[in-house]
Amino acid sequence: MKLTPLENWIMDRTGIATKSRADLEAYQYNQLIQTLNYCKEKSLYYKKTLEHIDIDSIQSFKDFVKIPFTDSENIKKNALDFLCVSQSEVKRIITINTSGTSGDEKRIYFTEEDLNHTIDFFQYGMRCLSNESDRVLVLLPGKAYGSIGDLLRKALSLSHTQCIVHGVLTNLEEVTHLIQEYKISCIVGIPMQILYLSRLKSDVFQTYIKKVLLSTDYVPDILVKELRGRFHCDVYNHYGMSEMGYGGGVECEALHGYHLREGDLYFEIIDPQTGESVKDGEYGEVVFTTFHRQAIPLIRYRTGDIARFGADPCACGTFLKTMDKVSGRISNKVLLHNLGEVSLRDLDEAILQFEEVLDYKASIMDGDQLVIELTMSNLYEFENRKEEIIYCIYKRFYFPVHIKLKYQQDNRTPKITNSMIKRKLYDLRTN
Ligand SMILES: [Zn+2]
C-alpha cells in the first residue's frame, strides 16, 4: 500500500527532520503562537477577543484550550472585522449562505498566497488517488478565479494530469458525453451528484470511472458501498470547507479516514456541549486553527461536523493523524418531543439504499411529522416503492414517528451556486 503523499509534503513544508509526532507538534505549537500574535495585531475581531489573553502564557496545547472558540455566527456578524489585510490584497471572496435567507451570508476572503497554499495541498492531495495516466473530471464550480475547480485545475496541471473542470452537474447528457469523449477515469464531485450520475448512467459509469473523490459534504456510507460494490470504483473522501481554504484532509489508499493538512491546520475534537477536548477515538465536534493564513486566519473554529481521530495508526504506515470520515453535522440531528432523535445520517442509510431514489429532502413539521420529498424518475416507481421505503425508515427508529412521503419529479435544475453548501435536515416546527 502506498504511503500517503501528504506525509512527505508536510515534512517538506514544515521542515521537520524526522517522522515524529513530537517534531510535528512542536512545529504546530509555534504556528499557533504565530497565528495568535498575527490575529491580535491585525484583526479587529481577535483584537477584542484576545484582549485579556496573555499569549506568553500559552506554553502548550493544554494552555491553548483557554482561547475562546470562533464560530460561523461570529463571521456572519462582520467578516470584515476578521480581515487581516487590506481589501486590495484580497483575490477571492467566497459568500456562503446556508439558510437561503438574505442577510445570512458568511464571507471568507483569500489572498493570492492563501490560494497558492490550497493549490499546493490539492496537488499532493490528488496524488493520493490520481497520477499522470488519469483523466480527471471535476464536477465542482471552476469558472471564477480562485474557485475550487480553478484551484484543482492548477494543482493537477502541476502534476501533469489531464483535468477537465466542468462545474456542478446540471446537464446529465453533457456530462455523460464528456466522460465518453475524454475517457474520464477519475471523477471529483459532490456526493449526492455523483450518486445521481451513477444511478442514471450506470453503464457509462461502470465502463469508464475507476476512481471517485467525494468532496464538500458529508458522505453517506451507503453511497460509498454502492460505488464500490456496483462499479468497483475506489472511493476516496475529501474533507474540507471554505473556512479551511477548501481543503482539510484526504484519504490514502487504506481508505480508512482522512490524513489531515497538518502543516497548515491544527485540528481538535471537542465535546460540543462542554467544549472540552475528547480522547482520541471518541466522537466530538471538529475544531481547527489555521496557520499562515493571511486574509482570514481562524482560531479554534467550530465546524459543526462530527468526527473522531482514529485511535490506531493507519495501514499506510504514516505518522500523520487519521480522522475517521465525518459522520454528519450536529445541526442535522433533531430531537422529537417523544425524545426520539432523527438524523439525516439515519435517513440517508434508510432511503438511499433504494436505487430508484435520486435525491430527497426531509423536514420535520409540527406534531413531529417527518415529511420526505423523494426525487424519482417517475410516479410509477414512487408508488411501487413507497410502502417499502416507509418500512425501512420505521425500522431505523426505535420510537414511533409519523412519516409522510411526497413524490418529486426529477427535473434536475439544481440551484447550486456554491458547491460548499451542505445538505440539511429542515426543522420547520413552530412549537
Ligand atoms: Zn494512510
Short mmCIF file of C-alpha atoms and ligand atoms in Angstrom, two decimals:
data_model
loop_
_atom_site.label_atom_id
_atom_site.label_comp_id
_atom_site.label_asym_id
_atom_site.label_seq_id
_atom_site.Cartn_x
_atom_site.Cartn_y
_atom_site.Cartn_z
CA MET A 1 0.00 0.00 0.00
CA LYS A 2 1.27 3.43 -0.97
CA LEU A 3 2.19 5.78 1.86
CA THR A 4 0.05 8.91 1.80
CA PRO A 5 1.81 11.54 -0.36
CA LEU A 6 0.76 14.08 2.25
CA GLU A 7 3.47 12.81 4.58
CA ASN A 8 6.48 13.92 2.55
CA TRP A 9 4.71 17.09 1.56
CA ILE A 10 4.06 18.02 5.17
CA MET A 11 7.63 17.18 6.17
CA ASP A 12 8.94 19.43 3.40
CA ARG A 13 6.51 22.17 4.21
CA THR A 14 7.19 22.19 7.93
CA GLY A 15 10.91 21.45 7.64
CA ILE A 16 10.79 18.80 10.36
CA ALA A 17 13.70 16.40 10.19
CA THR A 18 12.17 13.19 11.48
CA LYS A 19 8.88 11.39 11.08
CA SER A 20 7.81 12.08 14.60
CA ARG A 21 4.67 13.42 16.20
CA ALA A 22 6.80 15.33 18.71
CA ASP A 23 8.57 17.29 15.95
CA LEU A 24 5.37 17.99 14.05
CA GLU A 25 3.59 19.07 17.21
CA ALA A 26 6.45 21.40 18.15
CA TYR A 27 6.05 22.99 14.72
CA GLN A 28 2.28 23.25 15.19
CA TYR A 29 2.65 24.82 18.61
CA ASN A 30 4.95 27.51 17.20
CA GLN A 31 2.50 28.17 14.39
CA LEU A 32 -0.39 28.50 16.85
CA ILE A 33 1.53 31.17 18.73
CA GLN A 34 2.31 32.98 15.47
CA THR A 35 -1.37 32.85 14.47
CA LEU A 36 -2.40 34.25 17.86
CA ASN A 37 0.07 37.13 17.60
CA TYR A 38 -0.83 37.86 13.98
CA CYS A 39 -4.58 37.86 14.73
CA LYS A 40 -4.25 40.01 17.83
CA GLU A 41 -2.30 42.56 15.85
CA LYS A 42 -4.22 42.60 12.57
CA SER A 43 -7.82 41.52 13.09
CA LEU A 44 -10.36 43.78 14.79
CA TYR A 45 -12.36 40.78 15.91
CA TYR A 46 -9.44 38.98 17.53
CA LYS A 47 -8.03 42.19 18.97
CA LYS A 48 -11.16 42.30 21.12
CA THR A 49 -11.50 38.56 21.76
CA LEU A 50 -7.86 38.13 22.75
CA GLU A 51 -7.62 41.42 24.63
CA HIS A 52 -7.26 39.82 28.05
CA ILE A 53 -5.22 36.83 26.91
CA ASP A 54 -1.52 36.91 27.58
CA ILE A 55 -0.12 34.98 24.63
CA ASP A 56 3.15 34.37 26.51
CA SER A 57 1.16 32.28 28.99
CA ILE A 58 0.21 29.80 26.24
CA GLN A 59 3.03 27.34 26.78
CA SER A 60 1.44 24.17 25.44
CA PHE A 61 -1.57 22.71 23.62
CA LYS A 62 -3.14 22.35 27.07
CA ASP A 63 -2.91 26.10 27.61
CA PHE A 64 -4.22 26.73 24.09
CA VAL A 65 -7.68 25.45 25.08
CA LYS A 66 -8.08 28.63 27.17
CA ILE A 67 -8.52 30.54 23.92
CA PRO A 68 -12.21 31.07 23.08
CA PHE A 69 -13.81 29.34 20.12
CA THR A 70 -14.79 31.11 16.91
CA ASP A 71 -17.95 30.05 15.09
CA SER A 72 -19.74 30.85 11.87
CA GLU A 73 -22.09 33.31 13.59
CA ASN A 74 -19.07 35.43 14.51
CA ILE A 75 -18.01 35.61 10.87
CA LYS A 76 -21.57 36.30 9.69
CA LYS A 77 -21.85 39.30 12.01
CA ASN A 78 -18.93 41.08 10.43
CA ALA A 79 -16.49 39.26 8.22
CA LEU A 80 -14.50 42.45 7.63
CA ASP A 81 -13.61 42.51 11.34
CA PHE A 82 -11.73 39.27 10.69
CA LEU A 83 -9.82 40.59 7.71
CA CYS A 84 -6.11 41.00 8.41
CA VAL A 85 -5.02 42.50 5.08
CA SER A 86 -6.13 45.49 3.04
CA GLN A 87 -9.06 44.81 0.73
CA SER A 88 -6.83 45.36 -2.30
CA GLU A 89 -4.86 42.26 -1.34
CA VAL A 90 -7.99 40.11 -1.41
CA LYS A 91 -8.03 37.99 -4.56
CA ARG A 92 -11.04 35.81 -3.87
CA ILE A 93 -14.19 36.21 -1.78
CA ILE A 94 -16.49 33.27 -1.12
CA THR A 95 -20.01 34.07 0.00
CA ILE A 96 -21.80 31.24 1.74
CA ASN A 97 -25.47 31.34 2.51
CA THR A 98 -26.57 28.19 4.26
CA SER A 99 -30.15 29.16 5.07
CA GLY A 100 -31.20 30.81 1.82
CA THR A 101 -32.26 33.90 3.80
CA SER A 102 -30.72 37.15 2.65
CA GLY A 103 -28.55 38.80 5.26
CA ASP A 104 -27.47 35.38 6.48
CA GLU A 105 -24.30 35.31 4.45
CA LYS A 106 -20.85 34.45 5.58
CA ARG A 107 -17.90 35.81 3.66
CA ILE A 108 -14.45 34.26 3.51
CA TYR A 109 -11.52 36.15 1.97
CA PHE A 110 -8.31 34.85 0.43
CA THR A 111 -5.10 36.47 -0.70
CA GLU A 112 -3.04 35.13 -3.61
CA GLU A 113 -0.76 33.35 -1.16
CA ASP A 114 -3.73 31.78 0.65
CA LEU A 115 -4.94 30.39 -2.68
CA ASN A 116 -1.46 29.12 -3.54
CA HIS A 117 -1.32 27.18 -0.29
CA THR A 118 -4.55 25.43 -1.25
CA ILE A 119 -3.21 24.62 -4.73
CA ASP A 120 -0.20 23.09 -3.01
CA PHE A 121 -2.42 20.93 -0.81
CA PHE A 122 -4.62 19.91 -3.75
CA GLN A 123 -1.58 18.91 -5.77
CA TYR A 124 -0.37 16.46 -3.14
CA GLY A 125 -3.87 15.51 -2.01
CA MET A 126 -4.84 14.46 -5.54
CA ARG A 127 -1.74 12.27 -5.73
CA CYS A 128 -3.42 10.06 -3.15
CA LEU A 129 -5.65 8.80 -5.94
CA SER A 130 -4.58 10.09 -9.35
CA ASN A 131 -1.45 10.04 -11.48
CA GLU A 132 -0.31 11.22 -14.91
CA SER A 133 -2.22 8.47 -16.69
CA ASP A 134 -5.57 9.59 -15.30
CA ARG A 135 -8.06 11.91 -16.92
CA VAL A 136 -9.90 13.76 -14.18
CA LEU A 137 -13.34 15.33 -14.46
CA VAL A 138 -14.20 17.91 -11.81
CA LEU A 139 -17.91 18.47 -11.19
CA LEU A 140 -17.36 21.50 -8.97
CA PRO A 141 -17.54 25.20 -9.85
CA GLY A 142 -14.43 26.34 -11.67
CA LYS A 143 -15.20 29.43 -13.71
CA ALA A 144 -14.22 32.07 -11.19
CA TYR A 145 -10.62 32.86 -10.30
CA GLY A 146 -9.73 31.04 -7.09
CA SER A 147 -12.83 28.83 -7.16
CA ILE A 148 -12.40 25.24 -6.01
CA GLY A 149 -12.39 23.94 -9.60
CA ASP A 150 -9.91 26.58 -10.71
CA LEU A 151 -7.52 25.63 -7.90
CA LEU A 152 -7.88 21.91 -8.66
CA ARG A 153 -7.14 22.55 -12.33
CA LYS A 154 -3.98 24.43 -11.41
CA ALA A 155 -2.96 21.74 -8.92
CA LEU A 156 -3.41 18.90 -11.41
CA SER A 157 -1.54 20.74 -14.14
CA LEU A 158 1.46 20.92 -11.79
CA SER A 159 1.24 17.11 -11.60
CA HIS A 160 0.88 16.86 -15.42
CA THR A 161 -2.51 15.22 -15.03
CA GLN A 162 -5.20 15.95 -17.60
CA CYS A 163 -8.15 17.65 -15.97
CA ILE A 164 -11.48 18.97 -17.18
CA VAL A 165 -13.34 21.30 -14.87
CA HIS A 166 -16.97 21.18 -15.86
CA GLY A 167 -18.77 22.79 -12.93
CA VAL A 168 -21.60 21.24 -10.93
CA LEU A 169 -23.74 18.71 -12.71
CA THR A 170 -26.74 20.41 -14.30
CA ASN A 171 -26.95 18.57 -17.60
CA LEU A 172 -26.66 14.81 -17.37
CA GLU A 173 -26.23 14.20 -21.11
CA GLU A 174 -23.49 16.78 -21.41
CA VAL A 175 -21.50 15.22 -18.56
CA THR A 176 -22.02 11.70 -19.95
CA HIS A 177 -20.72 12.86 -23.29
CA LEU A 178 -17.63 14.38 -21.67
CA ILE A 179 -16.87 11.14 -19.82
CA GLN A 180 -17.02 9.17 -23.07
CA GLU A 181 -15.17 11.68 -25.22
CA TYR A 182 -12.27 12.20 -22.84
CA LYS A 183 -12.29 8.66 -21.43
CA ILE A 184 -12.51 10.04 -17.91
CA SER A 185 -11.07 7.66 -15.31
CA CYS A 186 -11.39 9.76 -12.19
CA ILE A 187 -14.23 11.99 -11.12
CA VAL A 188 -14.36 14.63 -8.38
CA GLY A 189 -17.72 15.88 -7.15
CA ILE A 190 -20.45 16.40 -4.61
CA PRO A 191 -21.62 13.09 -3.08
CA MET A 192 -25.31 13.34 -3.99
CA GLN A 193 -24.49 14.47 -7.53
CA ILE A 194 -22.17 11.52 -8.05
CA LEU A 195 -24.89 9.21 -6.76
CA TYR A 196 -27.34 10.79 -9.19
CA LEU A 197 -24.97 10.40 -12.12
CA SER A 198 -24.09 6.80 -11.27
CA ARG A 199 -27.73 5.77 -10.87
CA LEU A 200 -28.96 7.28 -14.11
CA LYS A 201 -25.90 6.50 -16.22
CA SER A 202 -24.74 3.25 -14.67
CA ASP A 203 -23.35 1.79 -17.94
CA VAL A 204 -21.11 4.74 -18.66
CA PHE A 205 -20.05 4.92 -15.03
CA GLN A 206 -19.14 1.25 -14.99
CA THR A 207 -17.19 1.44 -18.25
CA TYR A 208 -15.06 4.48 -17.51
CA ILE A 209 -14.90 5.55 -13.88
CA LYS A 210 -12.27 3.83 -11.77
CA LYS A 211 -11.77 6.39 -9.03
CA VAL A 212 -14.06 8.84 -7.31
CA LEU A 213 -13.23 11.68 -4.94
CA LEU A 214 -16.19 12.85 -2.92
CA SER A 215 -15.95 16.32 -1.52
CA THR A 216 -17.76 19.26 0.10
CA ASP A 217 -20.37 17.40 2.15
CA TYR A 218 -20.97 14.50 4.50
CA VAL A 219 -20.80 11.21 2.59
CA PRO A 220 -23.42 8.55 3.39
CA ASP A 221 -21.91 5.05 3.90
CA ILE A 222 -24.50 3.56 1.58
CA LEU A 223 -23.20 5.72 -1.27
CA VAL A 224 -19.61 4.56 -0.82
CA LYS A 225 -20.79 0.95 -0.58
CA GLU A 226 -22.77 1.24 -3.79
CA LEU A 227 -19.97 2.87 -5.81
CA ARG A 228 -17.50 0.26 -4.59
CA GLY A 229 -19.79 -2.74 -4.89
CA ARG A 230 -21.67 -1.96 -8.07
CA PHE A 231 -18.99 -0.17 -10.09
CA HIS A 232 -15.79 -1.42 -8.41
CA CYS A 233 -14.60 2.16 -8.01
CA ASP A 234 -12.04 3.23 -5.46
CA VAL A 235 -13.93 5.83 -3.48
CA TYR A 236 -11.87 8.49 -1.70
CA ASN A 237 -13.29 11.02 0.71
CA HIS A 238 -12.01 14.54 1.00
CA TYR A 239 -12.76 16.72 3.99
CA GLY A 240 -12.79 20.46 3.62
CA MET A 241 -14.76 23.65 3.83
CA SER A 242 -14.32 27.19 2.59
CA GLU A 243 -13.15 28.37 6.00
CA MET A 244 -10.26 25.87 5.88
CA GLY A 245 -9.26 27.21 2.48
CA TYR A 246 -11.37 24.47 0.83
CA GLY A 247 -9.04 21.62 1.73
CA GLY A 248 -8.60 19.91 5.08
CA GLY A 249 -7.72 16.28 4.58
CA VAL A 250 -7.96 13.35 2.20
CA GLU A 251 -7.96 9.57 2.41
CA CYS A 252 -4.94 7.48 1.46
CA GLU A 253 -5.09 4.09 -0.28
CA ALA A 254 -6.12 2.48 3.00
CA LEU A 255 -9.47 4.31 2.54
CA HIS A 256 -9.98 4.41 6.25
CA GLY A 257 -10.26 8.08 7.15
CA TYR A 258 -8.52 11.29 6.16
CA HIS A 259 -4.94 12.34 6.73
CA LEU A 260 -5.03 15.97 7.55
CA ARG A 261 -3.34 19.07 6.26
CA GLU A 262 -1.32 19.19 9.46
CA GLY A 263 1.28 21.65 8.19
CA ASP A 264 -1.42 24.29 7.63
CA LEU A 265 -4.12 23.43 10.14
CA TYR A 266 -4.31 22.34 13.76
CA PHE A 267 -7.29 20.09 14.46
CA GLU A 268 -9.03 19.40 17.76
CA ILE A 269 -12.07 17.28 18.59
CA ILE A 270 -14.22 18.67 21.40
CA ASP A 271 -17.34 17.74 23.29
CA PRO A 272 -19.90 20.07 21.67
CA GLN A 273 -21.72 20.56 24.97
CA THR A 274 -18.84 21.25 27.34
CA GLY A 275 -16.23 22.48 24.87
CA GLU A 276 -13.63 20.18 26.45
CA SER A 277 -11.28 18.08 24.32
CA VAL A 278 -12.22 14.43 23.95
CA LYS A 279 -9.81 11.47 23.85
CA ASP A 280 -8.56 10.05 20.54
CA GLY A 281 -11.13 7.52 19.38
CA GLU A 282 -14.08 9.43 20.85
CA TYR A 283 -16.57 11.34 18.73
CA GLY A 284 -16.98 15.07 19.03
CA GLU A 285 -17.08 18.30 17.06
CA VAL A 286 -14.20 19.13 14.73
CA VAL A 287 -12.43 22.40 15.57
CA PHE A 288 -9.49 23.83 13.64
CA THR A 289 -6.99 26.69 13.73
CA THR A 290 -5.24 27.95 10.59
CA PHE A 291 -1.52 28.58 10.17
CA HIS A 292 -0.01 31.16 7.79
CA ARG A 293 -3.42 32.29 6.56
CA GLN A 294 -3.14 35.92 5.51
CA ALA A 295 -6.67 37.20 4.86
CA ILE A 296 -8.88 35.46 7.40
CA PRO A 297 -6.96 33.36 9.87
CA LEU A 298 -9.28 31.46 12.20
CA ILE A 299 -8.65 30.40 15.76
CA ARG A 300 -10.43 27.35 17.22
CA TYR A 301 -13.14 27.47 14.59
CA ARG A 302 -16.12 25.20 15.32
CA THR A 303 -17.08 23.35 12.17
CA GLY A 304 -20.35 21.76 13.37
CA ASP A 305 -19.08 18.45 11.92
CA ILE A 306 -18.91 15.28 13.99
CA ALA A 307 -15.87 13.04 13.69
CA ARG A 308 -13.14 11.40 15.72
CA PHE A 309 -9.43 10.78 15.49
CA GLY A 310 -8.59 7.17 14.73
CA ALA A 311 -7.04 5.52 17.77
CA ASP A 312 -4.83 3.18 15.70
CA PRO A 313 -2.11 4.05 13.19
CA CYS A 314 -3.13 3.95 9.51
CA ALA A 315 -2.28 0.87 7.45
CA CYS A 316 -0.30 3.06 5.00
CA GLY A 317 2.31 3.48 7.74
CA THR A 318 2.26 7.24 8.12
CA PHE A 319 2.95 9.05 11.37
CA LEU A 320 0.29 11.59 10.43
CA LYS A 321 -3.00 11.53 12.29
CA THR A 322 -6.06 9.91 10.77
CA MET A 323 -9.53 11.34 11.21
CA ASP A 324 -12.44 8.99 10.69
CA LYS A 325 -14.85 10.01 7.97
CA VAL A 326 -17.14 12.80 9.20
CA SER A 327 -20.30 11.13 10.47
CA GLY A 328 -22.66 14.07 9.99
CA ARG A 329 -23.39 17.55 11.22
CA ILE A 330 -24.58 18.44 14.70
CA SER A 331 -27.36 20.58 13.20
CA ASN A 332 -28.65 17.64 11.20
CA LYS A 333 -29.96 15.85 14.28
CA VAL A 334 -33.38 16.85 15.54
CA LEU A 335 -34.83 15.85 18.90
CA LEU A 336 -38.52 14.98 18.82
CA HIS A 337 -41.00 15.67 21.59
CA ASN A 338 -41.09 11.96 22.44
CA LEU A 339 -37.29 12.22 22.91
CA GLY A 340 -36.59 10.23 19.79
CA GLU A 341 -33.89 11.66 17.55
CA VAL A 342 -33.99 11.95 13.77
CA SER A 343 -30.74 12.45 11.91
CA LEU A 344 -30.01 12.97 8.25
CA ARG A 345 -27.45 10.21 8.59
CA ASP A 346 -30.07 7.62 9.57
CA LEU A 347 -32.43 8.80 6.86
CA ASP A 348 -29.67 8.58 4.25
CA GLU A 349 -28.92 4.99 5.11
CA ALA A 350 -32.62 4.03 5.07
CA ILE A 351 -33.69 5.92 1.95
CA LEU A 352 -30.68 5.89 -0.36
CA GLN A 353 -30.47 2.10 -0.40
CA PHE A 354 -33.33 2.29 -2.91
CA GLU A 355 -31.68 2.75 -6.26
CA GLU A 356 -34.74 4.50 -7.69
CA VAL A 357 -34.25 7.39 -5.29
CA LEU A 358 -32.19 10.16 -6.91
CA ASP A 359 -32.36 12.69 -4.10
CA TYR A 360 -34.58 13.66 -1.22
CA LYS A 361 -35.41 16.46 1.17
CA ALA A 362 -36.51 15.80 4.74
CA SER A 363 -38.36 18.22 7.00
CA ILE A 364 -39.81 17.89 10.48
CA MET A 365 -43.19 19.58 10.75
CA ASP A 366 -45.46 20.35 13.69
CA GLY A 367 -46.61 17.26 15.55
CA ASP A 368 -43.15 15.80 14.85
CA GLN A 369 -44.29 14.68 11.44
CA LEU A 370 -41.43 13.69 9.19
CA VAL A 371 -42.11 14.82 5.63
CA ILE A 372 -39.85 13.36 2.99
CA GLU A 373 -39.91 14.52 -0.61
CA LEU A 374 -38.37 11.83 -2.77
CA THR A 375 -36.93 12.75 -6.12
CA MET A 376 -37.50 9.86 -8.51
CA SER A 377 -37.70 9.41 -12.26
CA ASN A 378 -41.43 8.71 -12.36
CA LEU A 379 -44.55 8.39 -10.25
CA TYR A 380 -44.89 4.72 -11.03
CA GLU A 381 -41.59 3.92 -9.29
CA PHE A 382 -42.63 6.05 -6.34
CA GLU A 383 -45.97 4.26 -5.90
CA ASN A 384 -44.23 0.94 -6.26
CA ARG A 385 -41.61 1.57 -3.61
CA LYS A 386 -43.48 3.82 -1.21
CA GLU A 387 -44.53 1.25 1.38
CA GLU A 388 -41.15 -0.43 1.42
CA ILE A 389 -39.32 2.87 1.94
CA ILE A 390 -41.61 3.84 4.81
CA TYR A 391 -40.99 0.47 6.40
CA CYS A 392 -37.22 0.88 6.13
CA ILE A 393 -37.37 4.31 7.75
CA TYR A 394 -39.53 2.97 10.58
CA LYS A 395 -37.06 0.17 11.16
CA ARG A 396 -34.23 2.63 11.79
CA PHE A 397 -36.05 4.34 14.64
CA TYR A 398 -36.80 2.86 18.00
CA PHE A 399 -39.69 5.19 18.64
CA PRO A 400 -42.97 5.99 16.88
CA VAL A 401 -42.64 8.57 14.14
CA HIS A 402 -45.22 9.90 11.67
CA ILE A 403 -43.87 9.72 8.17
CA LYS A 404 -45.32 11.27 5.06
CA LEU A 405 -43.71 10.62 1.70
CA LYS A 406 -44.17 13.01 -1.19
CA TYR A 407 -43.23 12.49 -4.80
CA GLN A 408 -40.95 14.95 -6.53
CA GLN A 409 -40.46 14.56 -10.25
CA ASP A 410 -36.80 14.51 -11.24
CA ASN A 411 -36.30 17.70 -13.11
CA ARG A 412 -32.75 18.48 -12.34
CA THR A 413 -32.05 22.14 -12.50
CA PRO A 414 -30.03 22.41 -9.30
CA LYS A 415 -29.79 25.76 -7.68
CA ILE A 416 -26.26 25.11 -6.57
CA THR A 417 -24.38 28.37 -6.69
CA ASN A 418 -21.88 27.46 -4.04
CA SER A 419 -20.55 23.94 -4.08
CA MET A 420 -19.70 24.01 -0.40
CA ILE A 421 -23.34 24.17 0.69
CA LYS A 422 -24.20 21.19 2.81
CA ARG A 423 -27.39 19.19 2.82
CA LYS A 424 -29.79 19.88 5.67
CA LEU A 425 -32.49 18.31 7.75
CA TYR A 426 -35.14 21.03 7.97
CA ASP A 427 -36.75 21.57 11.35
CA LEU A 428 -39.85 23.59 10.45
CA ARG A 429 -41.75 23.10 13.71
CA THR A 430 -43.33 26.14 15.27
CA ASN A 431 -43.75 24.55 18.69
ZN ZN B 1 -2.94 6.25 5.48
#
